mmCIF file of C-alpha atoms and ligand atoms in Angstrom:
data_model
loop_
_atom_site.group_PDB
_atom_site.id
_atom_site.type_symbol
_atom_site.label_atom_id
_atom_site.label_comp_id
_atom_site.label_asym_id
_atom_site.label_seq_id
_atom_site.Cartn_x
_atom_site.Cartn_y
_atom_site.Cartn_z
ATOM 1 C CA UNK E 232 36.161 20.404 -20.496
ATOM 2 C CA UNK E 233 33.643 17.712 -20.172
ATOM 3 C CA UNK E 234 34.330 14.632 -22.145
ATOM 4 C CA UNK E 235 32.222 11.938 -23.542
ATOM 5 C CA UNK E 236 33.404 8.727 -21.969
ATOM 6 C CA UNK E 237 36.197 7.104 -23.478
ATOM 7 C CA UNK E 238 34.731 3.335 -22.658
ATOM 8 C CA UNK E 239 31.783 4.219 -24.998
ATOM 9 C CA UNK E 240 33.035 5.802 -27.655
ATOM 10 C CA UNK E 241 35.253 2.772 -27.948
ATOM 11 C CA UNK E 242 32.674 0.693 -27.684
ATOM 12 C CA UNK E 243 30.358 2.472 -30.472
ATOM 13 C CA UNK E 244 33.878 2.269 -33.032
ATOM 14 C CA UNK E 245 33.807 -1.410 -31.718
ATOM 15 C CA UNK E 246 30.420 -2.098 -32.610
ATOM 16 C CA UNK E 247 30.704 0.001 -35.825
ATOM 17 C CA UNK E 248 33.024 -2.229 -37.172
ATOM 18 C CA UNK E 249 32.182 -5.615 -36.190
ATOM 19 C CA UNK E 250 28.197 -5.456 -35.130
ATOM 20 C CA UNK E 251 27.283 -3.502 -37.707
ATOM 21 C CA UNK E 252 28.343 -4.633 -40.748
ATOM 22 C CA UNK E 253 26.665 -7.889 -39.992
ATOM 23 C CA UNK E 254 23.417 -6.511 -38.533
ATOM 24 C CA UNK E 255 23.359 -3.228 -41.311
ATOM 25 C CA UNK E 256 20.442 -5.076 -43.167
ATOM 26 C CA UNK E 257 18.350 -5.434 -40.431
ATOM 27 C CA UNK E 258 18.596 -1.810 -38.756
ATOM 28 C CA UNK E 259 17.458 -0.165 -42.427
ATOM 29 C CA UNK E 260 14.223 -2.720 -42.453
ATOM 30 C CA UNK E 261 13.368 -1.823 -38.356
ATOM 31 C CA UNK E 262 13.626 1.818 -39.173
ATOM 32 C CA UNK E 263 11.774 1.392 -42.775
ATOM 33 C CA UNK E 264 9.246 -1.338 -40.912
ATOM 34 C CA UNK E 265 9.542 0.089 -37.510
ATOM 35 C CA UNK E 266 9.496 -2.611 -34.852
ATOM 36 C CA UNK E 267 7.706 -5.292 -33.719
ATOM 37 C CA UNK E 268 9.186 -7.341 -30.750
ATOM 38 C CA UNK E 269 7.204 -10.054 -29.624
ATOM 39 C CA UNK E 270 9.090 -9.898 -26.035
ATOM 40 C CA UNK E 271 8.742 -7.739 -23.418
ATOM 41 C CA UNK E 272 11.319 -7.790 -20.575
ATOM 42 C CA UNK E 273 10.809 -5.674 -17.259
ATOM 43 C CA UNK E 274 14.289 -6.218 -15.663
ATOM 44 C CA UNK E 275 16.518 -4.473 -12.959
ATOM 45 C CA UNK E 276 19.036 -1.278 -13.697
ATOM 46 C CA UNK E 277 21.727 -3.438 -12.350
ATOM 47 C CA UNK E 278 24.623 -3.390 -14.887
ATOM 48 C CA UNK E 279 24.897 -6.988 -14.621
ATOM 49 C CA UNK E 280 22.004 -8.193 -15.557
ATOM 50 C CA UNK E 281 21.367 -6.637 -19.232
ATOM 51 C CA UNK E 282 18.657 -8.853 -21.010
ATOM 52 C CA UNK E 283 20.285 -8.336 -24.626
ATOM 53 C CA UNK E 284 23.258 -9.696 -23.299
ATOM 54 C CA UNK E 285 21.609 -12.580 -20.869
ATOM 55 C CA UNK E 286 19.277 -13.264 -24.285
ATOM 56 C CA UNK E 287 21.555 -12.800 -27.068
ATOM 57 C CA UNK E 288 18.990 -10.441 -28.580
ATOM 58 C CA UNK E 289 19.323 -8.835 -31.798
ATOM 59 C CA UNK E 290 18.399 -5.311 -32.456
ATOM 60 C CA UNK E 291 14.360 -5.042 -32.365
ATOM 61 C CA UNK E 292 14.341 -8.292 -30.527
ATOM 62 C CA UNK E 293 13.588 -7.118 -26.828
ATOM 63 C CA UNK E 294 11.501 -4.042 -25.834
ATOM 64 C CA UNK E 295 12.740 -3.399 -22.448
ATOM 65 C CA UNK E 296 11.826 -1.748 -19.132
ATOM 66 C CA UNK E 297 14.258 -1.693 -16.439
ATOM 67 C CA UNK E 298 14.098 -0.058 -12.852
ATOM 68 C CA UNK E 299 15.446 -0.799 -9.395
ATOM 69 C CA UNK E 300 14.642 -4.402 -8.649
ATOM 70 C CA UNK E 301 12.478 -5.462 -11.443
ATOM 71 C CA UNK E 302 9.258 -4.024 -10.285
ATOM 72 C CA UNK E 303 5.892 -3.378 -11.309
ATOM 73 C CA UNK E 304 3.531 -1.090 -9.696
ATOM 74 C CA UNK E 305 -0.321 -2.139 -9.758
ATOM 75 C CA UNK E 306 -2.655 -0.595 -12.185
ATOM 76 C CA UNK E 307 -3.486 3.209 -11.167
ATOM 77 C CA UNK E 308 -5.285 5.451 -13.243
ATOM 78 C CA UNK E 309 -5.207 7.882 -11.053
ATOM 79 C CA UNK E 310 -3.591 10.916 -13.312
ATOM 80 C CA UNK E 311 0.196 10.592 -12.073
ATOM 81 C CA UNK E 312 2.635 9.695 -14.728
ATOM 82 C CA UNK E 313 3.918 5.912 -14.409
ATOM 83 C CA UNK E 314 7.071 5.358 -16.301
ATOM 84 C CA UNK E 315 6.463 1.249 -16.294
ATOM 85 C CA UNK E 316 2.609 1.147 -16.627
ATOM 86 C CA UNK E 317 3.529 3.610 -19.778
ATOM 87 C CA UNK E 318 6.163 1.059 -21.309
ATOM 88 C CA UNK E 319 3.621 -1.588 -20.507
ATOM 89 C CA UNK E 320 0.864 0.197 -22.146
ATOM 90 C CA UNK E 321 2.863 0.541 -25.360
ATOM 91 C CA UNK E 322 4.187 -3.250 -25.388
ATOM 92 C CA UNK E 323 0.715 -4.612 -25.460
ATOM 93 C CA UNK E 324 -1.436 -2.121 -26.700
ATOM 94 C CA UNK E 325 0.396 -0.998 -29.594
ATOM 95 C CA UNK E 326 3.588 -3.556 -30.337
ATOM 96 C CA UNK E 327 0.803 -6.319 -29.298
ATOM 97 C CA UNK E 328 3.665 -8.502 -27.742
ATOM 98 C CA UNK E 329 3.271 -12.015 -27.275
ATOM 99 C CA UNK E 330 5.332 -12.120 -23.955
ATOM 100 C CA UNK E 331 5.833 -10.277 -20.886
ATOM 101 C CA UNK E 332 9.323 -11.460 -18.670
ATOM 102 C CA UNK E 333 10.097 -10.573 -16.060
ATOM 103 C CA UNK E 334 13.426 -10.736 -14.786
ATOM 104 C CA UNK E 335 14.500 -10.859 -10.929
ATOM 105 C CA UNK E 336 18.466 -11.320 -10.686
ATOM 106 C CA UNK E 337 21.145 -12.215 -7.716
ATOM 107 C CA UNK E 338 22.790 -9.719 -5.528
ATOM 108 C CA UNK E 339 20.066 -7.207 -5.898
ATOM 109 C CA UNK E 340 21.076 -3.729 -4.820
ATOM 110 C CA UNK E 341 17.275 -2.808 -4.502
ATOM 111 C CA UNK E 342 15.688 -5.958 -3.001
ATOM 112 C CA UNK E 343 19.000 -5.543 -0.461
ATOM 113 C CA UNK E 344 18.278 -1.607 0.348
ATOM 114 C CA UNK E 345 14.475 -2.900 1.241
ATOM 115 C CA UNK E 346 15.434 -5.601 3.670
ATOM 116 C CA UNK E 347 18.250 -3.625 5.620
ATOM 117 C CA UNK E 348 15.654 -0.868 5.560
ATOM 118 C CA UNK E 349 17.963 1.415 4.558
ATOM 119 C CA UNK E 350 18.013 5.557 5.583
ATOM 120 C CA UNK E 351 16.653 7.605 2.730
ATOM 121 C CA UNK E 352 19.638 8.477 -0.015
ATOM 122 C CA UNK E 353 18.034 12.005 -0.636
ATOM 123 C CA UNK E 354 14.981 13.503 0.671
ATOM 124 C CA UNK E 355 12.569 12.504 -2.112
ATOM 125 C CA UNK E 356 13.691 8.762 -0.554
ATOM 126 C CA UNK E 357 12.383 7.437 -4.013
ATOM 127 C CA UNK E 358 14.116 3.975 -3.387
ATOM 128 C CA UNK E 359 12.036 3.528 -0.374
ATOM 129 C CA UNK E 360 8.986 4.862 -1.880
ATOM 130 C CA UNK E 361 9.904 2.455 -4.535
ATOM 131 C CA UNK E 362 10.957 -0.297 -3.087
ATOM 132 C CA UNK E 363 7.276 -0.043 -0.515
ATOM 133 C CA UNK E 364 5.253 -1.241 -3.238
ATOM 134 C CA UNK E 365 6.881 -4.433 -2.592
ATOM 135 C CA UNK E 366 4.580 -4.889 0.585
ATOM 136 C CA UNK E 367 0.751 -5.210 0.037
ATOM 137 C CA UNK E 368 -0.695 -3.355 3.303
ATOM 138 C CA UNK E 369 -0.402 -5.434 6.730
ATOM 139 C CA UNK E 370 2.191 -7.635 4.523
ATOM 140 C CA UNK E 371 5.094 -8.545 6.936
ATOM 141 C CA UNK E 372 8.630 -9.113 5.140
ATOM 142 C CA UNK E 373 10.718 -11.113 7.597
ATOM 143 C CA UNK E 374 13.533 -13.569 7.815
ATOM 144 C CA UNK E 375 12.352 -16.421 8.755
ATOM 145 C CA UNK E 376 14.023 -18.802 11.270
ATOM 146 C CA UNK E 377 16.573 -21.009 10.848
ATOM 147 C CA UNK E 378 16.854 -19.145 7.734
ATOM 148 C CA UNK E 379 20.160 -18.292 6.548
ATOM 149 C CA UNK E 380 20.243 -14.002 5.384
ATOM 150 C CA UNK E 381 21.478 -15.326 1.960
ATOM 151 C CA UNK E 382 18.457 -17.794 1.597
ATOM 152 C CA UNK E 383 16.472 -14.653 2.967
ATOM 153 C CA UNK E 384 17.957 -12.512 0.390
ATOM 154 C CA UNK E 385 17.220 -14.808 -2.623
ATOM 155 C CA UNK E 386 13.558 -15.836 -1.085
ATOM 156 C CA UNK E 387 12.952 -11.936 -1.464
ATOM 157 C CA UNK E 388 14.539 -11.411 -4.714
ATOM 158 C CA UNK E 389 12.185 -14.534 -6.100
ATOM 159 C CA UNK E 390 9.103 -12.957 -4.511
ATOM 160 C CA UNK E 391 9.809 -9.757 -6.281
ATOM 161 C CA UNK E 392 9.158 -11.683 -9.585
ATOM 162 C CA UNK E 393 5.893 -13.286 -8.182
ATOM 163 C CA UNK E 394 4.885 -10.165 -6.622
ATOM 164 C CA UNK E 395 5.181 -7.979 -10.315
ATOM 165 C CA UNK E 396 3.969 -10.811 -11.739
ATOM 166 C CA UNK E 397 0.685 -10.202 -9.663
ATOM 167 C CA UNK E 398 0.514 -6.707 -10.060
ATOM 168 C CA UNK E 399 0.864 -6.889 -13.840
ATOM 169 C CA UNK E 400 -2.736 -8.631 -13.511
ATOM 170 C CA UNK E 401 -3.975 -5.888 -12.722
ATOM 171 C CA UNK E 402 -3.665 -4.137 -15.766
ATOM 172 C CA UNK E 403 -6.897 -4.232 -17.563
ATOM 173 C CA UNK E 404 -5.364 -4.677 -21.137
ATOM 174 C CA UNK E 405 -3.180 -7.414 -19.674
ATOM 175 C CA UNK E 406 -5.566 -9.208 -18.244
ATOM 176 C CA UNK E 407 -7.616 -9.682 -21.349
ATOM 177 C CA UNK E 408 -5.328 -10.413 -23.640
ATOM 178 C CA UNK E 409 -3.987 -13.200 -21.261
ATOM 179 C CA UNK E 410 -7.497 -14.563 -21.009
ATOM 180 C CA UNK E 411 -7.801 -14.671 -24.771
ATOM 181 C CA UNK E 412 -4.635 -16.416 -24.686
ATOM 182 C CA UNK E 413 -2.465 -14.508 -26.756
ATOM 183 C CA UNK E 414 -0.259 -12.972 -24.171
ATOM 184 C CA UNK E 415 1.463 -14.573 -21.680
ATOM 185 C CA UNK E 416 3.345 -13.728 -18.615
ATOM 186 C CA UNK E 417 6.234 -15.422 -17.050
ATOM 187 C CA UNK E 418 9.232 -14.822 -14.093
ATOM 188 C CA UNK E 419 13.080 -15.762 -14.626
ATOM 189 C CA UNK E 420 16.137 -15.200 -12.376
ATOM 190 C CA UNK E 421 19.600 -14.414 -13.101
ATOM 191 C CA UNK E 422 21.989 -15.694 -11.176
ATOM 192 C CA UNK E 423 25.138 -12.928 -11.758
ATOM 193 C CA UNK E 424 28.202 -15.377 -10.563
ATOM 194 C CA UNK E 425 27.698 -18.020 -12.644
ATOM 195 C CA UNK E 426 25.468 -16.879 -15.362
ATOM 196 C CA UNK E 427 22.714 -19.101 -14.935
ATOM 197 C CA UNK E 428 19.038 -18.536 -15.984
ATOM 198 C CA UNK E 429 16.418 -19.972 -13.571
ATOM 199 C CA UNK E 430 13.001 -19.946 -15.216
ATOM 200 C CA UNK E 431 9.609 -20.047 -13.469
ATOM 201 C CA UNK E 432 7.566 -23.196 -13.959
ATOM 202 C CA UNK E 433 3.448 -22.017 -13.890
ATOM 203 C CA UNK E 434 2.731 -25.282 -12.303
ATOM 204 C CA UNK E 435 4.883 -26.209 -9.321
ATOM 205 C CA UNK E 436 5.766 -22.055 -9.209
ATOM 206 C CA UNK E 437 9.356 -23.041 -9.032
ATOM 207 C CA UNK E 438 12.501 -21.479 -10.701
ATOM 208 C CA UNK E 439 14.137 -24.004 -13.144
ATOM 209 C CA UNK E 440 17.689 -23.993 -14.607
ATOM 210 C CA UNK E 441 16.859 -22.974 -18.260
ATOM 211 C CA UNK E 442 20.278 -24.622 -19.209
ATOM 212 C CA UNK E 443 18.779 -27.720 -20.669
ATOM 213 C CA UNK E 444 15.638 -27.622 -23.167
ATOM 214 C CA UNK E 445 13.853 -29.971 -21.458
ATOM 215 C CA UNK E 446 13.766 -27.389 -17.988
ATOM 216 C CA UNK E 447 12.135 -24.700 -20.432
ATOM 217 C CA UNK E 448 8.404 -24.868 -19.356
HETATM 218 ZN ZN1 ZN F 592 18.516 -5.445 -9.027
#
């Protein structure tokens, strides 16, 4: 017989009896108002690295997108069906959010899979079809020298950020609205071990520890 995991019913009787009580109010008004997030997070599958938890967000708080390493694909119109550009569509066109994050994190099982240039886990190899958006064409993704593989590691992880950051440009309805200024667009990192948030700062396109207010850009 095939049973529900015992973890998560648990959990639900867990949050049943301490979460809700205190949050009951404000599920009945997001299911009479419906939602209306003003943050976006595109973040990585990793069970580490859940942006609730990392934000302490409340129900209706977050609208979230997560896939393998935190990526998003460039605009393309061209009649396929795009699980990210979809979300994406939906956050800005119809929730109008004032924020799009996105979050790159430690240790990343994707980011890791690209650089060892891993064999195909199954023949559809969607990882590596994935993961090749990564690299705009001619783009060469190497270590560099005198460059230790952990730096190498978290130099890659960091450009993921900057690199879905780009592509998220190139989204017509994102563009706009960031030109009108009522949308913006930003990159954090998670470090898993210690729990720290790095944030990116627009000007010198550095990650900052977000642990002190005066680090938040
Ligand atoms: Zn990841």
């Amino acid at each position: 017989m095939i049973s529900f995991p015992k973890t998560l019913l648990e959990g639900y009787r867990t949050f049943r009896t301490q979460r809700l009580p205190t949050e009951q109010s404000r599920y009945r008004e997001l299911s009479e108002r419906g939602q209306s997030p003003e943050v976006m997070v595109i973040g990585c599958c990793d069970s580490r690295v859940s942006p609730e938890v990392i934000f302490d967000a409340k129900p209706g708080e977050l609208f979230v997108v997560r896939n393998i390493a935190n990526l998003v694909p460039i605009y393309q119109p061209d009649g396929g069906a795009h699980g990210v550009s979809a979300a994406l569509e939906y956050a800005v066109q119809v929730l109008r959010v004032k924020h799009v994050v996105v979050l790159g994190h430690a240790q990343c099982g994707g980011i890791r899979a690209f650089i060892d240039k891993i064999e195909p886990l199954s023949p559809g190899d969607f990882i590596g079809k994935w993961m090749a958006m990564f690299v705009k064409p001619g783009e060469v993704v190497e270590q560099r020298a005198h460059e230790s593989m952990q730096d190498f590691v978290t130099r890659i992880e960091k450009a993921a950020v900057f690199r879905s950051l780009e592509n998220l440009q190139t989204f017509p309805f994102v563009r706009s609205r960031v030109e009108q200024g009522d949308l913006q667009l930003h990159g954090a990192y998670f470090g898993v071990a210690e729990g720290s948030l790095f944030v990116l700062d627009k000007q010198s396109k550095e990650f900052k520890s977000a642990a002190t207010d005066a680090a938040i850009p």
